[in-house]
């Protein structure tokens, strides 16, 4: 599975959009981009995933560049409850679903 | 009730003791995983199982063993616990991605905090 690079931490004002970047320059054609978040020491929670098209669900939007070497998770209206560690993972689901988590981005949403 | 249940939630033990962490799930998933998390670090995969007869080592399997007793149950054992195995342990499950709208996402338990003195 390709490795990812994320900023260690980010701040965001409540109500504003939080844009979390992720670089995955070694991604291969059959690898998906997954995003999870972990609040305090709870189990990580799935947010969204995509292959090459942009995706949106009730939690967030995922923007993947055309060359697929980077992506951005967008929380459109961040709240204090979105304060968490966000993990970007690149993974080939067809060969086994053994996701490996890096250290992620600590997002702090403030008033 | 939680879809993925881990027991115990907290455990303090001594060096050399045998410890078992248990995980059960009601998701009906074939795939189960054990992860370890150390303070300030991400999750590292210990073992994973794609069905009852399939067990695979992850990146940090030394010092651990697992048992897949049934589709719904996956246990992690520390045969002789040592202090550097003090960590937060997570069990997770997933389905096979790409079929019938399945995402292949991982569903995590609430974690088992283990302290080895």
PDB file of C-alpha atoms in Angstrom:
ATOM      1  CA  UNK A   1       0.000   0.000   0.000  1.00  0.00           C
ATOM      2  CA  UNK A   2       1.207   3.498  -0.849  1.00  0.00           C
ATOM      3  CA  UNK A   3       2.358   5.777   1.940  1.00  0.00           C
ATOM      4  CA  UNK A   4       0.745   9.100   2.761  1.00  0.00           C
ATOM      5  CA  UNK A   5       1.969  12.443   4.076  1.00  0.00           C
ATOM      6  CA  UNK A   6      -0.234  14.693   6.170  1.00  0.00           C
ATOM      7  CA  UNK A   7       0.431  17.836   8.199  1.00  0.00           C
ATOM      8  CA  UNK A   8       0.853  17.104  11.865  1.00  0.00           C
ATOM      9  CA  UNK A   9      -1.732  19.620  13.001  1.00  0.00           C
ATOM     10  CA  UNK A  10      -4.214  22.216  11.766  1.00  0.00           C
ATOM     11  CA  UNK A  11      -6.554  24.738  13.330  1.00  0.00           C
ATOM     12  CA  UNK A  12      -9.956  25.813  12.065  1.00  0.00           C
ATOM     13  CA  UNK A  13     -12.555  28.305  13.270  1.00  0.00           C
ATOM     14  CA  UNK A  14     -15.944  26.882  14.104  1.00  0.00           C
ATOM     15  CA  UNK A  15     -18.381  27.274  11.220  1.00  0.00           C
ATOM     16  CA  UNK A  16     -15.652  27.552   8.639  1.00  0.00           C
ATOM     17  CA  UNK A  17     -14.620  24.855   6.206  1.00  0.00           C
ATOM     18  CA  UNK A  18     -11.771  22.620   7.287  1.00  0.00           C
ATOM     19  CA  UNK A  19      -9.574  21.492   4.407  1.00  0.00           C
ATOM     20  CA  UNK A  20      -7.242  18.643   5.294  1.00  0.00           C
ATOM     21  CA  UNK A  21      -4.602  17.780   2.693  1.00  0.00           C
ATOM     22  CA  UNK A  22      -2.949  14.451   2.020  1.00  0.00           C
ATOM     23  CA  UNK A  23      -0.137  13.569  -0.351  1.00  0.00           C
ATOM     24  CA  UNK A  24       0.047  10.081  -1.803  1.00  0.00           C
ATOM     25  CA  UNK A  25       2.430  10.470  -4.719  1.00  0.00           C
ATOM     26  CA  UNK A  26       3.159   6.727  -5.019  1.00  0.00           C
ATOM     27  CA  UNK A  27      -0.486   5.697  -5.317  1.00  0.00           C
ATOM     28  CA  UNK A  28      -1.193   3.029  -7.910  1.00  0.00           C
ATOM     29  CA  UNK A  29      -4.214   2.716 -10.154  1.00  0.00           C
ATOM     30  CA  UNK A  30      -6.124   0.213  -8.065  1.00  0.00           C
ATOM     31  CA  UNK A  31      -5.629   1.894  -4.704  1.00  0.00           C
ATOM     32  CA  UNK A  32      -8.408   3.787  -2.972  1.00  0.00           C
ATOM     33  CA  UNK A  33      -8.076   6.813  -0.704  1.00  0.00           C
ATOM     34  CA  UNK A  34      -9.788   6.342   2.663  1.00  0.00           C
ATOM     35  CA  UNK A  35     -10.288   8.892   5.422  1.00  0.00           C
ATOM     36  CA  UNK A  36     -10.940   8.065   9.069  1.00  0.00           C
ATOM     37  CA  UNK A  37     -10.979  10.163  12.202  1.00  0.00           C
ATOM     38  CA  UNK A  38     -10.287   9.356  15.826  1.00  0.00           C
ATOM     39  CA  UNK A  39     -11.769  11.413  18.644  1.00  0.00           C
ATOM     40  CA  UNK A  40      -9.732  11.203  21.836  1.00  0.00           C
ATOM     41  CA  UNK A  41      -8.920   7.509  22.313  1.00  0.00           C
ATOM     42  CA  UNK A  42     -12.063   6.142  20.740  1.00  0.00           C
ATOM     43  CA  UNK A  43     -11.929   3.695  17.860  1.00  0.00           C
ATOM     44  CA  UNK A  44     -11.382   5.405  14.495  1.00  0.00           C
ATOM     45  CA  UNK A  45     -14.493   6.252  12.523  1.00  0.00           C
ATOM     46  CA  UNK A  46     -14.832   5.938   8.774  1.00  0.00           C
ATOM     47  CA  UNK A  47     -15.539   9.208   6.973  1.00  0.00           C
ATOM     48  CA  UNK A  48     -15.322   8.709   3.234  1.00  0.00           C
ATOM     49  CA  UNK A  49     -13.352   7.022   0.490  1.00  0.00           C
ATOM     50  CA  UNK A  50     -12.784   7.361  -3.240  1.00  0.00           C
ATOM     51  CA  UNK A  51     -10.842   6.064  -6.204  1.00  0.00           C
ATOM     52  CA  UNK A  52     -10.565   8.940  -8.675  1.00  0.00           C
ATOM     53  CA  UNK A  53     -13.835  10.849  -8.673  1.00  0.00           C
ATOM     54  CA  UNK A  54     -14.711  13.406  -6.062  1.00  0.00           C
ATOM     55  CA  UNK A  55     -17.045  12.049  -3.430  1.00  0.00           C
ATOM     56  CA  UNK A  56     -19.488  13.613  -0.990  1.00  0.00           C
ATOM     57  CA  UNK A  57     -21.515  12.204   1.855  1.00  0.00           C
ATOM     58  CA  UNK A  58     -23.283  13.588   4.887  1.00  0.00           C
ATOM     59  CA  UNK A  59     -20.030  14.030   6.765  1.00  0.00           C
ATOM     60  CA  UNK A  60     -17.559  15.406   4.252  1.00  0.00           C
ATOM     61  CA  UNK A  61     -16.336  15.824   0.713  1.00  0.00           C
ATOM     62  CA  UNK A  62     -13.277  14.196  -0.796  1.00  0.00           C
ATOM     63  CA  UNK A  63     -11.446  15.942  -3.600  1.00  0.00           C
ATOM     64  CA  UNK A  64      -8.875  13.843  -5.468  1.00  0.00           C
ATOM     65  CA  UNK A  65      -6.533  15.504  -7.940  1.00  0.00           C
ATOM     66  CA  UNK A  66      -6.597  14.338 -11.531  1.00  0.00           C
ATOM     67  CA  UNK A  67      -3.209  12.637 -11.212  1.00  0.00           C
ATOM     68  CA  UNK A  68      -4.420  11.086  -7.917  1.00  0.00           C
ATOM     69  CA  UNK A  69      -1.207  12.048  -6.139  1.00  0.00           C
ATOM     70  CA  UNK A  70      -2.990  14.095  -3.526  1.00  0.00           C
ATOM     71  CA  UNK A  71      -6.399  14.595  -2.009  1.00  0.00           C
ATOM     72  CA  UNK A  72      -8.248  16.952   0.317  1.00  0.00           C
ATOM     73  CA  UNK A  73     -10.876  16.129   2.876  1.00  0.00           C
ATOM     74  CA  UNK A  74     -13.341  18.971   3.346  1.00  0.00           C
ATOM     75  CA  UNK A  75     -15.525  19.393   6.402  1.00  0.00           C
ATOM     76  CA  UNK A  76     -17.829  22.136   5.116  1.00  0.00           C
ATOM     77  CA  UNK A  77     -18.892  23.662   8.429  1.00  0.00           C
ATOM     78  CA  UNK A  78     -16.549  22.512  11.158  1.00  0.00           C
ATOM     79  CA  UNK A  79     -17.862  22.276  14.715  1.00  0.00           C
ATOM     80  CA  UNK A  80     -16.086  21.759  18.008  1.00  0.00           C
ATOM     81  CA  UNK A  81     -17.069  18.093  17.817  1.00  0.00           C
ATOM     82  CA  UNK A  82     -14.945  17.717  14.688  1.00  0.00           C
ATOM     83  CA  UNK A  83     -11.798  18.167  16.765  1.00  0.00           C
ATOM     84  CA  UNK A  84      -9.993  14.869  16.188  1.00  0.00           C
ATOM     85  CA  UNK A  85      -7.059  13.162  14.511  1.00  0.00           C
ATOM     86  CA  UNK A  86      -7.758  12.602  10.820  1.00  0.00           C
ATOM     87  CA  UNK A  87      -6.081   9.738   8.999  1.00  0.00           C
ATOM     88  CA  UNK A  88      -5.615   9.550   5.247  1.00  0.00           C
ATOM     89  CA  UNK A  89      -4.927   6.019   4.046  1.00  0.00           C
ATOM     90  CA  UNK A  90      -4.214   4.661   0.598  1.00  0.00           C
ATOM     91  CA  UNK A  91      -5.153   1.077   0.151  1.00  0.00           C
ATOM     92  CA  UNK A  92      -5.691  -1.665  -2.408  1.00  0.00           C
ATOM     93  CA  UNK A  93      -8.934  -3.260  -1.309  1.00  0.00           C
ATOM     94  CA  UNK A  94      -8.864  -6.091  -3.790  1.00  0.00           C
ATOM     95  CA  UNK A  95      -5.871  -7.816  -2.259  1.00  0.00           C
ATOM     96  CA  UNK A  96      -6.849  -7.628   1.376  1.00  0.00           C
ATOM     97  CA  UNK A  97      -8.314  -5.012   3.564  1.00  0.00           C
ATOM     98  CA  UNK A  98      -5.391  -4.504   5.912  1.00  0.00           C
ATOM     99  CA  UNK A  99      -5.360  -0.759   6.303  1.00  0.00           C
ATOM    100  CA  UNK A 100      -2.263   0.748   7.892  1.00  0.00           C
ATOM    101  CA  UNK A 101      -2.655   4.038   9.725  1.00  0.00           C
ATOM    102  CA  UNK A 102       0.012   6.738   9.888  1.00  0.00           C
ATOM    103  CA  UNK A 103       0.077   9.466  12.526  1.00  0.00           C
ATOM    104  CA  UNK A 104      -2.605  11.623  10.859  1.00  0.00           C
ATOM    105  CA  UNK A 105      -3.489  15.319  11.271  1.00  0.00           C
ATOM    106  CA  UNK A 106      -4.649  16.685  14.593  1.00  0.00           C
ATOM    107  CA  UNK A 107      -7.472  19.090  13.719  1.00  0.00           C
ATOM    108  CA  UNK A 108      -8.436  21.565  16.399  1.00  0.00           C
ATOM    109  CA  UNK A 109     -11.666  23.463  15.861  1.00  0.00           C
ATOM    110  CA  UNK A 110     -11.910  26.620  17.937  1.00  0.00           C
ATOM    111  CA  UNK A 111     -14.541  29.246  18.651  1.00  0.00           C
TER     112      UNK A 111
ATOM    113  CA  UNK B   1     -25.384  -2.669  21.972  1.00  0.00           C
ATOM    114  CA  UNK B   2     -22.144  -1.979  20.133  1.00  0.00           C
ATOM    115  CA  UNK B   3     -21.526  -3.748  16.838  1.00  0.00           C
ATOM    116  CA  UNK B   4     -17.939  -4.543  17.866  1.00  0.00           C
ATOM    117  CA  UNK B   5     -17.399  -5.359  21.537  1.00  0.00           C
ATOM    118  CA  UNK B   6     -14.038  -5.667  23.236  1.00  0.00           C
ATOM    119  CA  UNK B   7     -13.372  -7.148  26.658  1.00  0.00           C
ATOM    120  CA  UNK B   8     -11.849  -6.198  28.976  1.00  0.00           C
ATOM    121  CA  UNK B   9     -11.912  -2.438  28.441  1.00  0.00           C
ATOM    122  CA  UNK B  10      -9.108  -1.908  30.921  1.00  0.00           C
ATOM    123  CA  UNK B  11      -6.590  -4.322  32.337  1.00  0.00           C
ATOM    124  CA  UNK B  12      -3.536  -3.977  34.519  1.00  0.00           C
ATOM    125  CA  UNK B  13      -1.239  -6.959  34.711  1.00  0.00           C
ATOM    126  CA  UNK B  14       2.304  -7.920  35.617  1.00  0.00           C
ATOM    127  CA  UNK B  15       5.249  -8.859  33.476  1.00  0.00           C
ATOM    128  CA  UNK B  16       5.180 -12.504  32.455  1.00  0.00           C
ATOM    129  CA  UNK B  17       1.449 -13.001  32.822  1.00  0.00           C
ATOM    130  CA  UNK B  18      -0.709 -14.383  30.016  1.00  0.00           C
ATOM    131  CA  UNK B  19      -3.386 -12.007  28.833  1.00  0.00           C
ATOM    132  CA  UNK B  20      -6.278 -12.500  26.440  1.00  0.00           C
ATOM    133  CA  UNK B  21      -8.241  -9.694  24.840  1.00  0.00           C
ATOM    134  CA  UNK B  22     -11.513 -10.735  23.307  1.00  0.00           C
ATOM    135  CA  UNK B  23     -13.495  -9.258  20.450  1.00  0.00           C
ATOM    136  CA  UNK B  24     -16.960 -10.125  19.254  1.00  0.00           C
ATOM    137  CA  UNK B  25     -19.006  -8.590  16.458  1.00  0.00           C
ATOM    138  CA  UNK B  26     -22.598  -8.556  15.317  1.00  0.00           C
ATOM    139  CA  UNK B  27     -21.874  -7.054  11.889  1.00  0.00           C
ATOM    140  CA  UNK B  28     -21.746 -10.420  10.165  1.00  0.00           C
ATOM    141  CA  UNK B  29     -18.378  -9.523   8.651  1.00  0.00           C
ATOM    142  CA  UNK B  30     -15.847 -12.130   7.639  1.00  0.00           C
ATOM    143  CA  UNK B  31     -12.825  -9.892   8.135  1.00  0.00           C
ATOM    144  CA  UNK B  32     -11.465  -9.043  11.567  1.00  0.00           C
ATOM    145  CA  UNK B  33      -8.355  -7.226  12.736  1.00  0.00           C
ATOM    146  CA  UNK B  34      -6.330  -6.390  15.824  1.00  0.00           C
ATOM    147  CA  UNK B  35      -4.501  -3.067  16.026  1.00  0.00           C
ATOM    148  CA  UNK B  36      -2.253  -1.523  18.630  1.00  0.00           C
ATOM    149  CA  UNK B  37      -1.952   2.200  19.349  1.00  0.00           C
ATOM    150  CA  UNK B  38       0.804   3.816  21.394  1.00  0.00           C
ATOM    151  CA  UNK B  39       0.560   7.400  22.690  1.00  0.00           C
ATOM    152  CA  UNK B  40       0.945   9.958  19.907  1.00  0.00           C
ATOM    153  CA  UNK B  41       1.182   7.310  17.236  1.00  0.00           C
ATOM    154  CA  UNK B  42      -1.151   5.867  14.667  1.00  0.00           C
ATOM    155  CA  UNK B  43      -2.540   2.356  14.667  1.00  0.00           C
ATOM    156  CA  UNK B  44      -0.314  -0.561  13.820  1.00  0.00           C
ATOM    157  CA  UNK B  45      -1.718  -3.862  12.588  1.00  0.00           C
ATOM    158  CA  UNK B  46      -0.950  -6.923  14.725  1.00  0.00           C
ATOM    159  CA  UNK B  47      -2.985  -9.688  13.068  1.00  0.00           C
ATOM    160  CA  UNK B  48      -5.873  -9.967  10.666  1.00  0.00           C
ATOM    161  CA  UNK B  49      -8.248 -12.703   9.586  1.00  0.00           C
ATOM    162  CA  UNK B  50     -10.319 -12.851   6.407  1.00  0.00           C
ATOM    163  CA  UNK B  51     -12.373 -15.823   7.543  1.00  0.00           C
ATOM    164  CA  UNK B  52     -12.383 -18.489  10.244  1.00  0.00           C
ATOM    165  CA  UNK B  53      -9.670 -20.532   8.564  1.00  0.00           C
ATOM    166  CA  UNK B  54      -7.510 -17.595   7.537  1.00  0.00           C
ATOM    167  CA  UNK B  55      -5.055 -15.902   9.929  1.00  0.00           C
ATOM    168  CA  UNK B  56      -2.363 -13.476   8.835  1.00  0.00           C
ATOM    169  CA  UNK B  57       0.418 -11.604  10.584  1.00  0.00           C
ATOM    170  CA  UNK B  58       0.458  -7.827  10.472  1.00  0.00           C
ATOM    171  CA  UNK B  59       3.446  -5.559  10.870  1.00  0.00           C
ATOM    172  CA  UNK B  60       3.998  -6.143  14.606  1.00  0.00           C
ATOM    173  CA  UNK B  61       2.922  -9.721  15.390  1.00  0.00           C
ATOM    174  CA  UNK B  62       5.920 -10.721  17.533  1.00  0.00           C
ATOM    175  CA  UNK B  63       4.860 -11.473  21.099  1.00  0.00           C
ATOM    176  CA  UNK B  64       1.195 -11.905  20.126  1.00  0.00           C
ATOM    177  CA  UNK B  65      -1.021 -14.730  18.956  1.00  0.00           C
ATOM    178  CA  UNK B  66      -4.640 -14.856  17.851  1.00  0.00           C
ATOM    179  CA  UNK B  67      -7.533 -17.258  17.641  1.00  0.00           C
ATOM    180  CA  UNK B  68     -10.571 -16.988  15.368  1.00  0.00           C
ATOM    181  CA  UNK B  69     -13.069 -19.106  17.261  1.00  0.00           C
ATOM    182  CA  UNK B  70     -15.993 -18.260  15.027  1.00  0.00           C
ATOM    183  CA  UNK B  71     -16.959 -15.723  12.416  1.00  0.00           C
ATOM    184  CA  UNK B  72     -17.999 -13.376  15.197  1.00  0.00           C
ATOM    185  CA  UNK B  73     -15.085 -13.868  17.584  1.00  0.00           C
ATOM    186  CA  UNK B  74     -11.408 -12.980  17.311  1.00  0.00           C
ATOM    187  CA  UNK B  75      -9.133 -13.102  20.362  1.00  0.00           C
ATOM    188  CA  UNK B  76      -5.683 -11.641  20.883  1.00  0.00           C
ATOM    189  CA  UNK B  77      -3.295 -13.241  23.356  1.00  0.00           C
ATOM    190  CA  UNK B  78      -0.094 -12.064  24.948  1.00  0.00           C
ATOM    191  CA  UNK B  79       1.587 -15.269  26.081  1.00  0.00           C
ATOM    192  CA  UNK B  80       4.040 -13.528  28.406  1.00  0.00           C
ATOM    193  CA  UNK B  81       3.264  -9.835  28.740  1.00  0.00           C
ATOM    194  CA  UNK B  82       6.085  -7.303  28.874  1.00  0.00           C
ATOM    195  CA  UNK B  83       5.959  -3.574  29.747  1.00  0.00           C
ATOM    196  CA  UNK B  84       6.446  -2.363  26.169  1.00  0.00           C
ATOM    197  CA  UNK B  85       3.177  -4.057  25.275  1.00  0.00           C
ATOM    198  CA  UNK B  86       1.417  -1.411  27.333  1.00  0.00           C
ATOM    199  CA  UNK B  87      -0.887   0.197  24.789  1.00  0.00           C
ATOM    200  CA  UNK B  88      -4.436   0.723  23.595  1.00  0.00           C
ATOM    201  CA  UNK B  89      -5.672  -2.220  21.548  1.00  0.00           C
ATOM    202  CA  UNK B  90      -8.433  -2.038  18.967  1.00  0.00           C
ATOM    203  CA  UNK B  91     -10.391  -4.743  17.263  1.00  0.00           C
ATOM    204  CA  UNK B  92     -12.025  -3.983  13.926  1.00  0.00           C
ATOM    205  CA  UNK B  93     -14.171  -5.702  11.323  1.00  0.00           C
ATOM    206  CA  UNK B  94     -14.925  -5.083   7.675  1.00  0.00           C
ATOM    207  CA  UNK B  95     -16.840  -6.578   4.810  1.00  0.00           C
ATOM    208  CA  UNK B  96     -15.575  -7.276   1.322  1.00  0.00           C
ATOM    209  CA  UNK B  97     -15.430  -3.938  -0.462  1.00  0.00           C
ATOM    210  CA  UNK B  98     -16.926  -3.187  -3.820  1.00  0.00           C
ATOM    211  CA  UNK B  99     -19.959  -5.486  -3.718  1.00  0.00           C
ATOM    212  CA  UNK B 100     -23.523  -4.250  -3.345  1.00  0.00           C
ATOM    213  CA  UNK B 101     -22.363  -0.789  -2.372  1.00  0.00           C
ATOM    214  CA  UNK B 102     -20.098  -1.995   0.388  1.00  0.00           C
ATOM    215  CA  UNK B 103     -17.311   0.391   1.218  1.00  0.00           C
ATOM    216  CA  UNK B 104     -14.856  -1.988   2.826  1.00  0.00           C
ATOM    217  CA  UNK B 105     -14.685   0.406   5.756  1.00  0.00           C
ATOM    218  CA  UNK B 106     -13.382  -0.727   9.098  1.00  0.00           C
ATOM    219  CA  UNK B 107     -15.713  -0.751  12.113  1.00  0.00           C
ATOM    220  CA  UNK B 108     -13.790  -0.413  15.365  1.00  0.00           C
ATOM    221  CA  UNK B 109     -14.476  -1.462  18.903  1.00  0.00           C
ATOM    222  CA  UNK B 110     -14.068   0.953  21.795  1.00  0.00           C
ATOM    223  CA  UNK B 111     -10.598  -0.257  22.633  1.00  0.00           C
ATOM    224  CA  UNK B 112      -8.910  -2.214  25.404  1.00  0.00           C
ATOM    225  CA  UNK B 113      -6.364  -0.348  27.461  1.00  0.00           C
ATOM    226  CA  UNK B 114      -3.646  -2.700  28.685  1.00  0.00           C
ATOM    227  CA  UNK B 115      -1.001  -1.779  31.234  1.00  0.00           C
ATOM    228  CA  UNK B 116       1.856  -4.177  31.907  1.00  0.00           C
ATOM    229  CA  UNK B 117       3.807  -3.426  35.071  1.00  0.00           C
TER     230      UNK B 117
END
